GROMACS .gro file of C-alpha atoms in nm:
model
  175
    1MET     CA    1  10.240  10.329   8.391
    2ILE     CA    2  10.617  10.386   8.532
    3LEU     CA    3  10.666  10.732   8.683
    4ASP     CA    4  10.994  10.927   8.683
    5GLY     CA    5  11.112  11.278   8.718
    6ASP     CA    6  10.840  11.549   8.627
    7ALA     CA    7  10.568  11.256   8.597
    8TRP     CA    8  10.624  11.154   8.949
    9LYS     CA    9  10.632  11.498   9.084
   10ALA     CA   10  10.316  11.597   8.900
   11CYS     CA   11  10.155  11.273   9.007
   12PHE     CA   12  10.241  11.323   9.366
   13ASP     CA   13  10.144  11.703   9.372
   14SER     CA   14   9.799  11.655   9.219
   15PHE     CA   15   9.633  11.504   9.537
   16ALA     CA   16   9.341  11.698   9.653
   17ARG     CA   17   9.304  11.607  10.029
   18ASP     CA   18   9.559  11.343  10.147
   19ALA     CA   19   9.890  11.142  10.063
   20TRP     CA   20   9.994  10.844  10.267
   21ARG     CA   21  10.308  10.606  10.257
   22PHE     CA   22  10.352  10.260  10.369
   23GLU     CA   23  10.710  10.250  10.434
   24ALA     CA   24  10.854   9.896  10.492
   25GLN     CA   25  11.192   9.867  10.378
   26PRO     CA   26  11.465   9.829  10.641
   27THR     CA   27  11.712  10.041  10.426
   28TYR     CA   28  11.685  10.291  10.146
   29THR     CA   29  11.997  10.344   9.916
   30MET     CA   30  11.913  10.672   9.780
   31PRO     CA   31  12.168  10.868   9.578
   32GLY     CA   32  12.053  11.204   9.703
   33GLU     CA   33  12.113  11.085  10.062
   34ARG     CA   34  12.444  10.911  10.013
   35GLU     CA   35  12.665  11.207  10.133
   36SER     CA   36  12.437  11.307  10.451
   37PHE     CA   37  12.409  10.934  10.541
   38ALA     CA   38  12.787  10.907  10.548
   39ARG     CA   39  12.789  11.227  10.752
   40PHE     CA   40  12.550  11.077  11.003
   41LEU     CA   41  12.758  10.771  11.019
   42ARG     CA   42  13.075  10.962  11.102
   43GLY     CA   43  12.879  11.142  11.361
   44ASP     CA   44  12.911  11.492  11.207
   45ASP     CA   45  12.624  11.727  11.292
   46LYS     CA   46  12.320  11.757  11.079
   47PRO     CA   47  12.323  12.037  10.840
   48ALA     CA   48  12.062  12.286  10.928
   49ASP     CA   49  11.907  12.260  10.573
   50HIS     CA   50  11.886  11.881  10.601
   51ASN     CA   51  11.580  11.767  10.371
   52ALA     CA   52  11.473  12.131  10.308
   53ARG     CA   53  11.303  12.070   9.974
   54TRP     CA   54  11.082  11.807  10.135
   55HIS     CA   55  11.006  12.024  10.409
   56ALA     CA   56  10.899  12.314  10.189
   57ARG     CA   57  10.678  12.076   9.979
   58VAL     CA   58  10.512  11.959  10.285
   59ARG     CA   59  10.441  12.292  10.428
   60GLY     CA   60  10.310  12.388  10.071
   61HIS     CA   61  10.049  12.114  10.076
   62LEU     CA   62   9.959  12.163  10.442
   63ALA     CA   63   9.907  12.532  10.365
   64ALA     CA   64   9.670  12.428  10.096
   65GLY     CA   65   9.486  12.222  10.332
   66LYS     CA   66   9.608  11.881  10.253
   67ARG     CA   67   9.751  11.616  10.462
   68ILE     CA   68  10.074  11.400  10.428
   69GLY     CA   69  10.142  11.096  10.667
   70ARG     CA   70  10.305  10.781  10.672
   71VAL     CA   71  10.367  10.457  10.898
   72ARG     CA   72  10.722  10.343  10.909
   73VAL     CA   73  10.745   9.967  10.975
   74VAL     CA   74  11.072   9.873  11.176
   75ARG     CA   75  11.224   9.541  11.340
   76ARG     CA   76  11.490   9.603  11.602
   77PRO     CA   77  11.759   9.637  11.628
   78LEU     CA   78  11.712   9.945  11.384
   79THR     CA   79  11.948   9.962  11.068
   80ASP     CA   80  12.178  10.204  11.054
   81TYR     CA   81  11.961  10.378  10.791
   82GLN     CA   82  11.666  10.366  11.028
   83ARG     CA   83  11.878  10.534  11.291
   84TYR     CA   84  11.966  10.816  11.026
   85GLN     CA   85  11.595  10.846  10.951
   86PHE     CA   86  11.496  10.866  11.319
   87ALA     CA   87  11.774  11.117  11.411
   88TRP     CA   88  11.804  11.340  11.080
   89GLY     CA   89  11.505  11.285  10.870
   90ILE     CA   90  11.183  11.229  11.085
   91PRO     CA   91  11.199  11.504  11.317
   92GLY     CA   92  11.223  11.782  11.075
   93ASN     CA   93  10.935  11.602  10.867
   94LEU     CA   94  10.729  11.616  11.165
   95VAL     CA   95  10.801  11.996  11.233
   96ALA     CA   96  10.705  12.054  10.858
   97GLY     CA   97  10.379  11.908  10.936
   98GLU     CA   98  10.387  11.534  10.811
   99ASP     CA   99  10.213  11.295  11.043
  100ILE     CA  100  10.462  10.986  11.111
  101ARG     CA  101  10.382  10.687  11.300
  102VAL     CA  102  10.599  10.378  11.362
  103LEU     CA  103  10.491  10.013  11.364
  104ASP     CA  104  10.743   9.790  11.554
  105VAL     CA  105  10.710   9.439  11.449
  106THR     CA  106  11.006   9.296  11.629
  107GLY     CA  107  10.965   8.962  11.703
  108ASP     CA  108  10.612   8.961  11.660
  109ASP     CA  109  10.486   9.006  11.300
  110PHE     CA  110  10.144   8.903  11.506
  111GLY     CA  111  10.023   8.766  11.161
  112LEU     CA  112   9.955   9.130  11.051
  113PRO     CA  113   9.809   9.125  10.701
  114LEU     CA  114  10.042   9.396  10.574
  115SER     CA  115  10.204   9.449  10.240
  116GLY     CA  116  10.565   9.415  10.229
  117GLN     CA  117  10.607   9.676   9.943
  118ASP     CA  118  10.611  10.034  10.001
  119TRP     CA  119  10.352  10.245   9.839
  120TRP     CA  120  10.188  10.609   9.836
  121MET     CA  121   9.812  10.616   9.833
  122PHE     CA  122   9.650  10.961   9.724
  123ASP     CA  123   9.301  11.062   9.834
  124ASP     CA  124   9.198  10.716   9.900
  125ALA     CA  125   9.166  10.678   9.525
  126ARG     CA  126   9.506  10.650   9.347
  127LEU     CA  127   9.803  10.411   9.434
  128VAL     CA  128  10.181  10.401   9.353
  129HIS     CA  129  10.407  10.118   9.422
  130LEU     CA  130  10.754  10.204   9.527
  131ASN     CA  131  10.978   9.915   9.402
  132TYR     CA  132  11.311   9.832   9.552
  133ARG     CA  133  11.590   9.601   9.521
  134PRO     CA  134  11.683   9.402   9.848
  135ASP     CA  135  11.968   9.646   9.898
  136GLY     CA  136  11.710   9.940   9.913
  137THR     CA  137  11.794  10.074   9.578
  138GLN     CA  138  11.479  10.211   9.428
  139ILE     CA  139  11.395  10.041   9.080
  140ASP     CA  140  11.095  10.243   8.982
  141ARG     CA  141  10.758  10.390   9.075
  142GLU     CA  142  10.464  10.227   8.910
  143THR     CA  143  10.098  10.342   8.912
  144TYR     CA  144   9.873  10.040   9.043
  145GLU     CA  145   9.545  10.004   8.866
  146GLY     CA  146   9.407   9.715   9.077
  147ASP     CA  147   9.179   9.669   9.372
  148LEU     CA  148   9.256   9.923   9.636
  149GLY     CA  149   9.063   9.738   9.898
  150PRO     CA  150   9.351   9.547  10.046
  151TYR     CA  151   9.556   9.855  10.071
  152ARG     CA  152   9.278  10.052  10.245
  153GLU     CA  153   9.263   9.770  10.487
  154TRP     CA  154   9.646   9.750  10.530
  155ARG     CA  155   9.659  10.126  10.574
  156ARG     CA  156   9.369  10.103  10.841
  157THR     CA  157   9.569   9.822  11.025
  158ALA     CA  158   9.905   9.977  11.018
  159LEU     CA  159   9.750  10.325  11.157
  160GLU     CA  160   9.567  10.116  11.444
  161ARG     CA  161   9.882   9.949  11.546
  162ALA     CA  162  10.128  10.224  11.489
  163VAL     CA  163  10.215  10.474  11.746
  164PRO     CA  164  10.324  10.845  11.682
  165PHE     CA  165  10.697  10.872  11.609
  166ASP     CA  166  10.764  11.093  11.930
  167GLU     CA  167  10.609  10.840  12.169
  168TYR     CA  168  10.811  10.543  11.981
  169ARG     CA  169  11.143  10.746  12.024
  170ARG     CA  170  11.056  10.782  12.382
  171ARG     CA  171  10.992  10.412  12.428
  172LEU     CA  172  11.328  10.334  12.237
  173THR     CA  173  11.537  10.563  12.486
  174ALA     CA  174  11.350  10.442  12.793
  175GLY     CA  175  11.366  10.056  12.701
   0.00000   0.00000   0.00000
C-alpha cells in the first residue's frame, strides 16, 4: 500500500517502541528543503528554527518512552546534500533525541550485505520502503509485507559497523 500525507503520518506515529531508518541515498531532493539547502550552499547562517517540526515530533515520541534512530550510509567525498545534513540537519536531530550513526563505505563496501534502498522499520514488525529516483526525488512510501528477516539482519550489520555521528564528524575533521 502506498502511504501519503495523513496515511504516512498515522503509520509513522503508530509505533509503540522504536522507529529505525536505513538511509542510503547520497542526495535527497526534498521540496520542503529546497530553500534551506540553497541557503546552506550560499553560506548563510542556519535558521534557529531549522527542522523544528521534526524535532518536536522526536521529542514527543521520546517523552512517550519510544526511540527513534537511523544509520546514514556515506561515501567520501560527501555530497553537498550530505554536508548540509551534517551541518544543518543531524546536529539538531541529535539534540532532539534521535540516535544517528554513520556507516562510511568509502572505497570499501567490504561485501556488506546491505539494502541499497531506504526504509523505516517500526517495532521490529512493520516496514515501509522509501522509493527514490536517482536524483534523490522521493517517488513514494510503500508498506512492505514480505519477510523482515533480511531487513533485521541489514539493521544489525549496519548498527554493528556504524559509528555515532559525533564520533564520525570528529574523524572527518581530524582526517
